[in-house]
Coordinates of C-alpha atoms and ligand atoms in Angstrom, one line a residue:
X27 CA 0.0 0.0 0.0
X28 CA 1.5 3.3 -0.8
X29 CA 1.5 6.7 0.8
X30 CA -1.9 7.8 -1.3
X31 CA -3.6 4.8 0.2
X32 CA -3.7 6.7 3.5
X33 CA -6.6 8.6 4.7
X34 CA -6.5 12.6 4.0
X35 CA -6.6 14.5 6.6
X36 CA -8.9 16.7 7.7
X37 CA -9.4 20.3 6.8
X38 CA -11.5 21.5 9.7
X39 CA -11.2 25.1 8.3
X40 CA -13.3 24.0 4.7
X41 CA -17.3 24.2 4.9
X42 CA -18.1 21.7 2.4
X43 CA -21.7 22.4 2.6
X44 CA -21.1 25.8 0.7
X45 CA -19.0 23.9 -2.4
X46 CA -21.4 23.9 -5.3
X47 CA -22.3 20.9 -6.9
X48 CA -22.0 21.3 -10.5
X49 CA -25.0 19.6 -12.1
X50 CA -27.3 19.5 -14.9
X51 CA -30.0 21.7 -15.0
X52 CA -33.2 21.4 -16.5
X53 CA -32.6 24.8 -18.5
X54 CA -28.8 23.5 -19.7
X55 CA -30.7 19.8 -20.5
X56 CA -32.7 21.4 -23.0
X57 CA -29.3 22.5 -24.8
X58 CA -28.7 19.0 -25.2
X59 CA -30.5 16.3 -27.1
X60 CA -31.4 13.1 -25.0
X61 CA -31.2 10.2 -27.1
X62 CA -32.4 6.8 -27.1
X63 CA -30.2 4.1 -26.4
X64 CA -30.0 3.1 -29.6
X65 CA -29.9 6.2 -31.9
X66 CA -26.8 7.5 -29.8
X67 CA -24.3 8.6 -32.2
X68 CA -22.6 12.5 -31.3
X69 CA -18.9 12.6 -30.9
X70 CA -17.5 11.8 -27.3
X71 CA -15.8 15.0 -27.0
X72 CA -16.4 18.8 -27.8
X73 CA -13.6 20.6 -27.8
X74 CA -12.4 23.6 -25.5
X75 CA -16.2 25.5 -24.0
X76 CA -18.4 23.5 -25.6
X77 CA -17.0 19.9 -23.9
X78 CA -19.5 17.0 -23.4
X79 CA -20.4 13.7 -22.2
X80 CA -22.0 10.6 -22.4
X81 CA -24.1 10.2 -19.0
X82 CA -27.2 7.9 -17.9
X83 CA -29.8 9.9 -17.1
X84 CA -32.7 9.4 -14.8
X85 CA -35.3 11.9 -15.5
X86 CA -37.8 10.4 -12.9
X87 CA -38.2 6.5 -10.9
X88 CA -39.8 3.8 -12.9
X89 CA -40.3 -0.1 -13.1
X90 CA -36.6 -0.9 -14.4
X91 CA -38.6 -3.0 -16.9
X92 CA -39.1 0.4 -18.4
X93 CA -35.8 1.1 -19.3
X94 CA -35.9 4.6 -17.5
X95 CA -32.2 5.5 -17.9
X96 CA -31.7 7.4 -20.8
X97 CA -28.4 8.0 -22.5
X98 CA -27.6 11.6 -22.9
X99 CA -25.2 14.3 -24.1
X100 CA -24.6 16.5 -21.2
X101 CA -22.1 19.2 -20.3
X102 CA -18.9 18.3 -18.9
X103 CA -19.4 18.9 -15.5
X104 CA -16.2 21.1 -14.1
X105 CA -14.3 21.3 -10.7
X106 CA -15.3 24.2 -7.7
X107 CA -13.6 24.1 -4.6
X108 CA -11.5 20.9 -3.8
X109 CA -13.6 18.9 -6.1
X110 CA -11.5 16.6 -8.5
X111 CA -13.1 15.8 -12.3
X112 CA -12.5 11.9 -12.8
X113 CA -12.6 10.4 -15.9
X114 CA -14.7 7.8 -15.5
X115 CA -13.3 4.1 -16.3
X116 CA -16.0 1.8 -14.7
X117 CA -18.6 1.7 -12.8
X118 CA -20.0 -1.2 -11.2
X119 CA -23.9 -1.6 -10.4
X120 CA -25.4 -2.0 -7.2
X121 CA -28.8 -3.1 -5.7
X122 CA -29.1 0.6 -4.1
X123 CA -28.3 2.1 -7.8
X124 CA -31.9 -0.1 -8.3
X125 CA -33.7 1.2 -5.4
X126 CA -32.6 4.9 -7.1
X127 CA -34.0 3.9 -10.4
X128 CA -37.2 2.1 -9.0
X129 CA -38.1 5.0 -6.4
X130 CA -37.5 2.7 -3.2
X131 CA -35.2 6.0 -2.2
X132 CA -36.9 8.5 -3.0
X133 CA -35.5 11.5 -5.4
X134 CA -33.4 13.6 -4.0
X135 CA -31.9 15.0 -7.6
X136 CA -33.8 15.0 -10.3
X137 CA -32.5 14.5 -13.1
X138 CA -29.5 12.4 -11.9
X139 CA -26.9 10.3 -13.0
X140 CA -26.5 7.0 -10.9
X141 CA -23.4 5.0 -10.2
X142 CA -21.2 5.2 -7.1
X143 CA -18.7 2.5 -7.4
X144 CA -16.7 4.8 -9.7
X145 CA -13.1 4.1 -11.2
X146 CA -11.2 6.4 -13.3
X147 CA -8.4 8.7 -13.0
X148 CA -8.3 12.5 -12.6
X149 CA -8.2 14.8 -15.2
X150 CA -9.0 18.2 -13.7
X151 CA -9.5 19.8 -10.0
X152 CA -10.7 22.8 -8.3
X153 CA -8.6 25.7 -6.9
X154 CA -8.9 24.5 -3.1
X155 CA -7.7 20.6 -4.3
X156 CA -4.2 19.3 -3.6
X157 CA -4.3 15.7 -3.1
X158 CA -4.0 13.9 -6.2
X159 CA -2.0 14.8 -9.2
X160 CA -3.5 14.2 -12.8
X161 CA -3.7 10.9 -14.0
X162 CA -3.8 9.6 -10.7
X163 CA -6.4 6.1 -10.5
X164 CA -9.2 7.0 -7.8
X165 CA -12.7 5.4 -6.8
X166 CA -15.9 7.2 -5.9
X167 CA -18.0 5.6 -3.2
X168 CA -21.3 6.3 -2.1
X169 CA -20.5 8.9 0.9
X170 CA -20.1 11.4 -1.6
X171 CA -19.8 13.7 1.5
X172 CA -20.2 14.9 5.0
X173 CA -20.7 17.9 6.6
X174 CA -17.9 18.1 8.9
X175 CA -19.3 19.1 12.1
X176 CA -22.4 17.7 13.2
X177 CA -22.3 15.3 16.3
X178 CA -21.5 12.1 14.0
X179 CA -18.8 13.7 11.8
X180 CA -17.1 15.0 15.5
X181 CA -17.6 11.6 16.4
X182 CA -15.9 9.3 14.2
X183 CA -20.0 8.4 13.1
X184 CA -19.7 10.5 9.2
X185 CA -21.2 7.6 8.3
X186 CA -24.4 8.8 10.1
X187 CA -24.1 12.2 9.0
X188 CA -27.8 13.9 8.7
X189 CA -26.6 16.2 5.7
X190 CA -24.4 13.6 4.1
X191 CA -24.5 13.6 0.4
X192 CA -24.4 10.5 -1.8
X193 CA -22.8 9.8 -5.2
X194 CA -25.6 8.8 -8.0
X195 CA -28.9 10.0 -5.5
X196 CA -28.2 13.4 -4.4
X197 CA -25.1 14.3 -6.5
X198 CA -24.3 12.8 -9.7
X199 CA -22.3 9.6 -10.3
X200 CA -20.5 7.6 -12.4
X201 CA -22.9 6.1 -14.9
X202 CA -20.8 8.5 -17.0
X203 CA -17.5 9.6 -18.7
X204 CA -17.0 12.3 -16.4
X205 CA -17.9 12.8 -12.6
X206 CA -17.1 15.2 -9.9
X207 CA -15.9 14.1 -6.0
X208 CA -14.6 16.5 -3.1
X209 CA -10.9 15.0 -3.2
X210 CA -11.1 14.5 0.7
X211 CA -13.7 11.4 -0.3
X212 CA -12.2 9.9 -2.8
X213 CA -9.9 6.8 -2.7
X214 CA -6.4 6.5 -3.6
X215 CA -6.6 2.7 -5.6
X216 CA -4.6 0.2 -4.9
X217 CA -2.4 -1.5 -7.7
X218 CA -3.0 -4.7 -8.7
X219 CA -6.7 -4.6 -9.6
X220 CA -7.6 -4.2 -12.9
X221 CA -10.6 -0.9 -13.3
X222 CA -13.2 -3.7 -14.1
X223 CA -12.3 -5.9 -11.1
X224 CA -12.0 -2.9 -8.4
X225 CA -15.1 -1.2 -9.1
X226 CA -17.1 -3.6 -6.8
X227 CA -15.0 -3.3 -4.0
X228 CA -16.1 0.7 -3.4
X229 CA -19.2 -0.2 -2.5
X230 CA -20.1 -4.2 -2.5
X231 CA -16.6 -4.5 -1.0
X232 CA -16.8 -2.0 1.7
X233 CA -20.5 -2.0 3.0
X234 CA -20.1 -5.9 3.2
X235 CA -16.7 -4.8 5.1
X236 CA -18.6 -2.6 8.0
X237 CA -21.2 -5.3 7.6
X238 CA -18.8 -8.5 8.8
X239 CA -17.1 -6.0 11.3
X240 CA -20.3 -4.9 12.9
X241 CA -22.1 -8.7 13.1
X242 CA -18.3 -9.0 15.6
X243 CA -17.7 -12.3 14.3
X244 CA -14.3 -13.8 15.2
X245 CA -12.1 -15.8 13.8
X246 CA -13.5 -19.7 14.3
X247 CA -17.0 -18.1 14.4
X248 CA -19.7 -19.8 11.9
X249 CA -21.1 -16.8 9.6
X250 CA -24.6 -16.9 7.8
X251 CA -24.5 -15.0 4.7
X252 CA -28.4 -14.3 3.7
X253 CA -28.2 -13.3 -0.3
X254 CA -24.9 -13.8 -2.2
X255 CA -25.1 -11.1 -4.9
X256 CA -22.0 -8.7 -5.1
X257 CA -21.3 -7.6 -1.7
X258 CA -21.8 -11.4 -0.1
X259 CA -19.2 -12.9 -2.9
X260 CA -16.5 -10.7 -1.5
X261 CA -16.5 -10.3 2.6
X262 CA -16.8 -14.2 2.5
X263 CA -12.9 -13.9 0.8
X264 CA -12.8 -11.9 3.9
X265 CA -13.8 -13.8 6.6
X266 CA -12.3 -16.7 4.9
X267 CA -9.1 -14.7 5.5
X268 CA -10.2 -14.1 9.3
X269 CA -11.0 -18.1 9.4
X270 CA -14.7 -17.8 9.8
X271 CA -16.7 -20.7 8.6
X272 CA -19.6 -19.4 6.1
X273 CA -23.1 -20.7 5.2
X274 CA -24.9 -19.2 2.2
X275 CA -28.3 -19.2 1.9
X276 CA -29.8 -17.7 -1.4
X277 CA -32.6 -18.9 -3.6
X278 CA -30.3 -18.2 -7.0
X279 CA -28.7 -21.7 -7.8
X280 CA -25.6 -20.2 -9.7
X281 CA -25.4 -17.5 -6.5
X282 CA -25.1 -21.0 -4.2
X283 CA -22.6 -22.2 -6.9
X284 CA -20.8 -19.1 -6.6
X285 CA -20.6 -19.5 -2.6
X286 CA -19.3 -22.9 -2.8
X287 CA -16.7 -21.5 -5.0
X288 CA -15.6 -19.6 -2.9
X289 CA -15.2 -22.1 0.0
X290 CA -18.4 -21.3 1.6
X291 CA -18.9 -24.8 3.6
X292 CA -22.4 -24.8 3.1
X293 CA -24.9 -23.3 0.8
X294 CA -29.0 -23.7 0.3
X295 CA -32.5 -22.3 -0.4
X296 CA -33.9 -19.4 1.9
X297 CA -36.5 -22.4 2.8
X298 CA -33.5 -24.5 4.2
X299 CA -31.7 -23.7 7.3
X300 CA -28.3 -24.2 7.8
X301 CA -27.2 -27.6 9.7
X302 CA -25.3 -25.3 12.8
X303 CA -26.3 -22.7 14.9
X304 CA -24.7 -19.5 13.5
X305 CA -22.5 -17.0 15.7
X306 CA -23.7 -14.0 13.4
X307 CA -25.4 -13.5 9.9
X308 CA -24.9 -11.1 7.5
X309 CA -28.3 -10.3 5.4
X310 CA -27.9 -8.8 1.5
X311 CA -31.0 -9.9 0.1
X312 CA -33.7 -6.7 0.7
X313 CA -36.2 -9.3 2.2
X314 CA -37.4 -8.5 6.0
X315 CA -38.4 -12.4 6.5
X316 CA -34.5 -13.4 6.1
X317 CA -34.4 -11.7 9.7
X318 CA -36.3 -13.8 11.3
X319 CA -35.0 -17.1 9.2
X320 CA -31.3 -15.8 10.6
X321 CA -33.2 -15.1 14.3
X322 CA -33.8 -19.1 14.4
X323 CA -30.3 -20.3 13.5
X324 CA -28.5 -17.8 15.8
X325 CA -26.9 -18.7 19.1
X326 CA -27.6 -16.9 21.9
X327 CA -25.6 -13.3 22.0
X328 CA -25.4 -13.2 18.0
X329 CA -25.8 -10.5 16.0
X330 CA -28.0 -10.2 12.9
X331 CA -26.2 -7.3 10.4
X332 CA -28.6 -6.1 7.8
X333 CA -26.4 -4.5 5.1
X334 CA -29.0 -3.1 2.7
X335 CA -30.5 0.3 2.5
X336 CA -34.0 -0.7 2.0
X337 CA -35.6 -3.5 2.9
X338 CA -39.6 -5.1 3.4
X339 CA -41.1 -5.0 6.0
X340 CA -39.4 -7.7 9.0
X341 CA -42.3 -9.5 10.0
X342 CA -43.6 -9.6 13.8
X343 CA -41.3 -12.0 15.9
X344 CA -41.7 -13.7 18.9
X345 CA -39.4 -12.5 21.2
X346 CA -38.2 -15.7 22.5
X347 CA -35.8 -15.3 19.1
X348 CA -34.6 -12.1 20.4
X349 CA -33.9 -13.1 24.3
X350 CA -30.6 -14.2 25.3
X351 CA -29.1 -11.0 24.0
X352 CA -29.3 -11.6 20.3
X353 CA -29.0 -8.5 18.5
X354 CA -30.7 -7.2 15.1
X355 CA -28.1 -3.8 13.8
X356 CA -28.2 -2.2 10.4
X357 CA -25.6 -0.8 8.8
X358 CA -25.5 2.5 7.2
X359 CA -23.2 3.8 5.0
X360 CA -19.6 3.6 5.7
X361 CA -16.5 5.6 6.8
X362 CA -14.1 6.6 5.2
X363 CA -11.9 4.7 7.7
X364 CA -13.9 1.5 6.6
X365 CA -13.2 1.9 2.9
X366 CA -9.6 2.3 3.5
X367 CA -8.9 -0.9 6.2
X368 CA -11.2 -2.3 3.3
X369 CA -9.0 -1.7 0.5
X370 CA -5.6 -2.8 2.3
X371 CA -7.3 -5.5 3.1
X372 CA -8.3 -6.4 -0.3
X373 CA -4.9 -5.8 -2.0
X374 CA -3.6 -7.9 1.5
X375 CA -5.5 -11.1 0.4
X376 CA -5.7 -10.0 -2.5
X377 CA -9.7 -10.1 -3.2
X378 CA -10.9 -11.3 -6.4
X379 CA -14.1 -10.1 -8.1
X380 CA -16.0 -12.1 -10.3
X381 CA -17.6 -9.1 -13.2
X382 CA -20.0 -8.9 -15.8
X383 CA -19.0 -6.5 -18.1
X384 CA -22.1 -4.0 -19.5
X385 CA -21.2 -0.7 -21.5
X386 CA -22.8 2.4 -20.7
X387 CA -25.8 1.8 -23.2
X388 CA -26.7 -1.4 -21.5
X389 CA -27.6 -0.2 -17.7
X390 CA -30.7 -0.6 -18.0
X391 CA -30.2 -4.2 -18.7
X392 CA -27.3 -4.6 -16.2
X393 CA -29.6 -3.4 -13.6
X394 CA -32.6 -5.6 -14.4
X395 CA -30.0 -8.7 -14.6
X396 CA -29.3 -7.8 -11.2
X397 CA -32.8 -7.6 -10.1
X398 CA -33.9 -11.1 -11.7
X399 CA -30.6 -12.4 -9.6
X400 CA -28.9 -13.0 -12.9
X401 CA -25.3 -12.0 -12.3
X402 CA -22.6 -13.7 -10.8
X403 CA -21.2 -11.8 -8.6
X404 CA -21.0 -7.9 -9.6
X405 CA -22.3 -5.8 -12.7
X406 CA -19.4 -3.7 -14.2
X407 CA -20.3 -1.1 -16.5
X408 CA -17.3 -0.8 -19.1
X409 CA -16.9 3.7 -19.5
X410 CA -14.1 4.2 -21.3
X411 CA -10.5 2.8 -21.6
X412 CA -10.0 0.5 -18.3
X413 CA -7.0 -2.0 -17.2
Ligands
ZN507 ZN1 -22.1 15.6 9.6
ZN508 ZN1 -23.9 0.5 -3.3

C-alpha cells in the first residue's frame, strides 16, 4: 500500500456544505439532445467550452422493466472548490443504484446520474484541491460527502451524518464519462486490480466490510450469509481470510454455486436452514423475513447485520428469538476509515471479483439482470478505456 492509500486529513477550516455541486440543469438539458439508447451517435468530446459527455440519465423512478435511464449528451461537468473531475473508467452496479431507479429511495436529484462504485483517473481539479495529481487512479464511493461538524462527523460516526451527500442519488455519479468528487472522499486505488475488477470493491466490498465488522464475528466463528449477490461474494474472501466458517443461503442456484466456489462450507435455499447454529449472519437480500429465518439459526448473543439500505417490511417476531441477548443492527453507509482498512485488506489477500462486463448503453439491462438475480457476482459497466 502506498503513501496515497492513506486517509487525508482533515481540513477542519473547509465548509463543504457551501462547495457547489455542479450539475445539470433542466434549462442546460434542453441544450442538449437526450437520445435513445440506440440512436446514440454525437462525438464523445467537444472541444475547448463547448465539452460534453455521455451520462445515464434518470429523469424520474420507474419499473426498471421500463428502461428509465436514458443516454444523454450533457455538459462536462467542471471542478469548484477541492472537487476533482475523474474520468470515468468503470462503474459497477449496485442493488441501491436499483432502489434509485425504481423509487424505493426517493429522489433527491432529479435529473441524476446513478453509479457510485466509480473508477477512473483525474483529469481536472478545483482551486482548493491538492491531493491527487492528474492521471492519478481514484474510486468514488457512495458517501459522496459529509458535513464536517455535526455530532457524528465530530464523532468518528460520518457515516451517520444527517446532511451527508451521496454519489448517483443526491449528486451525480459515475454512470458516465465524467464525474465530480470533493478529493477528501475519494480513494487512492490500490495497484493490482484491474478498473473492471476494483469497481465492486467501493461499494459491494466495503458495505459488506462494515457489515462483517459490525455482526463482531471472530475468527473460528460460523457466519450466515443471507443473499450472495456482489457484496456477499467478496466479505466471505474476507472472513475466509479471518478463518470464519460461512453458510450461504440464497434462492439463485448459480449464486449457491458461486458461494461454494468460494469455499463457503455450506450453501442452500432461503427455505432451508443451515445444519449449525450460527454466531452471526450477515443479510444482503432486501427481504425482512431473512431476519427472522437468521433469528432461528442464531446462538444466543449473535448478532444479525442487515447491510441493505432498504428493505420489506421484518415481519412480527416472537421474542423468545430475540432473548438471550441476540441482537438485530443495520448498517448504514460507511467511513471513510472503513473503505480504507477495506481496501488494504483487499490488496492484502488479494480479493478477487468475479464481473460482468455491460457498457454504458446497457444499464438498463445490467440493472434488471441484477434484479432477476442473474449475475454472478457484480455488474461492471465498461466507461471508457480500463485496465
Ligand atoms: Zn455531519
Ligand atoms: Zn452501493
Amino acid at each position: 500500500m502506498t503513501k496515497a492509500g492513506l486517509p487525508a486529513p482533515r481540513k477542519e477550516t473547509s465548509s463543504p456544505t457551501s462547495e457547489p455541486i455542479p450539475a445539470p440543469t433542466t434549462a442546460i438539458m434542453t441544450l442538449f439532445a437526450i437520445t435513445g439508447v440506440t440512436s446514440h451517435n454525437n462525438s464523445r468530446r467537444g472541444c475547448c467550452e463547448n465539452e460534453v459527455m455521455k451520462a445515464c440519465l434518470l429523469a424520474a423512478p420507474a419499473p426498471v422493466e421500463s428502461n428509465p435511464l436514458r443516454v444523454a449528451d450533457l455538459p462536462r461537468p467542471k471542478p469548484a472548490g477541492n472537487q476533482v473531475l475523474v474520468r470515468v473508467h468503470a462503474c459497477a452496479v449496485c442493488r441501491t443504484d436499483l432502489h434509485v431507479v425504481e423509487g424505493e429511495l426517493p429522489p433527491r436529484k432529479k435529473p441524476v446520474v446513478p453509479g457510485h462504485q466509480v473508477v477512473g483517473v483525474v483529469e481536472e481539479w478545483g482551486p482548493d484541491a491538492t491531493r491527487f495529481r492528474a492521471g492519478a487512479r481514484v474510486g468514488i464511493p457512495w458517501l459522496h460527502r459529509t458535513c464536517g461538524v455535526c455530532e457524528f462527523c465530530r464523532s468518528r460516526r460520518e457515516n451517520l451524518c444527517e446532511r451527508a451527500e451521496f454519489t448517483g442519488w443526491t449528486a451525480d455519479g459515475g454512470y458516465a464519462e465524467y464525474a465530480l468528487a470533493p478529493e477528501d472522499f475519494a480513494y487512492a486505488l490500490p495497484e493490482g486490480f484491474g478498473d473492471l475488477h476494483v469497481a465492486p470493491l467501493l461499494c459491494a466490498g466495503i458495505i459488506g466490510f462494515r457489515t462483517l465488522r459490525l455482526s463482531g464475528i471472530g475468527s473460528g466463528g460460523r457466519l450466515g450469509m443471507y443473499g450472495f449477490g456482489a457484496a456477499a461474494h467478496v466479505a466471505i474472501q474476507v472472513a475466509r481470510h479471518w478463518g470464519i466458517e460461512v453458510y450461504a443461503i440464497t434462492r439463485d442456484a448459480r449464486h449457491r454455486q458461486l458461494a461454494l466456489d468460494l469455499g463457503a462450507v455450506w450453501a442452500g435455499g432461503s427455505e432451508e436452514q443451515p445444519p449449525a447454529l450460527l454466531d452471526a449472519a450477515l443479510i444482503f437480500a432486501p427481504a425482512g423475513e431473512l431476519v427472522i429465518a437468521a433469528l432461528r439459526v442464531l446462538k444466543r448473543g449473535g448478532t444479525v447485520a442487515l447491510g441493505g439500505i432498504h428493505m420489506s417490511p421484518i415481519p412480527q417476531l416472537d421474542y423468545n428469538l430475540l432473548y438471550h441477548e441476540r441482537v438485530i443492527r443495520s448498517v448504514a453507509n460507511n467511513t471513510r476509515n472503513d473503505g480504507e482498512d477495506f481496501l488494504k485488506i483487499a490488496a492484502a489477500i488479494p480479493i478477487h471479483t468475479e464481473v460482468r462486463e455491460f457498457s454504458l448503453e446497457q444499464a438498463n439491462e445490467a440493472l434488471q439482470a441484477l434484479k432477476n438475480d442473474a449475475i454472478r457476482g457484480a455488474a461492471v459497466l465498461r466507461v471508457g478505456a480500463t485496465s
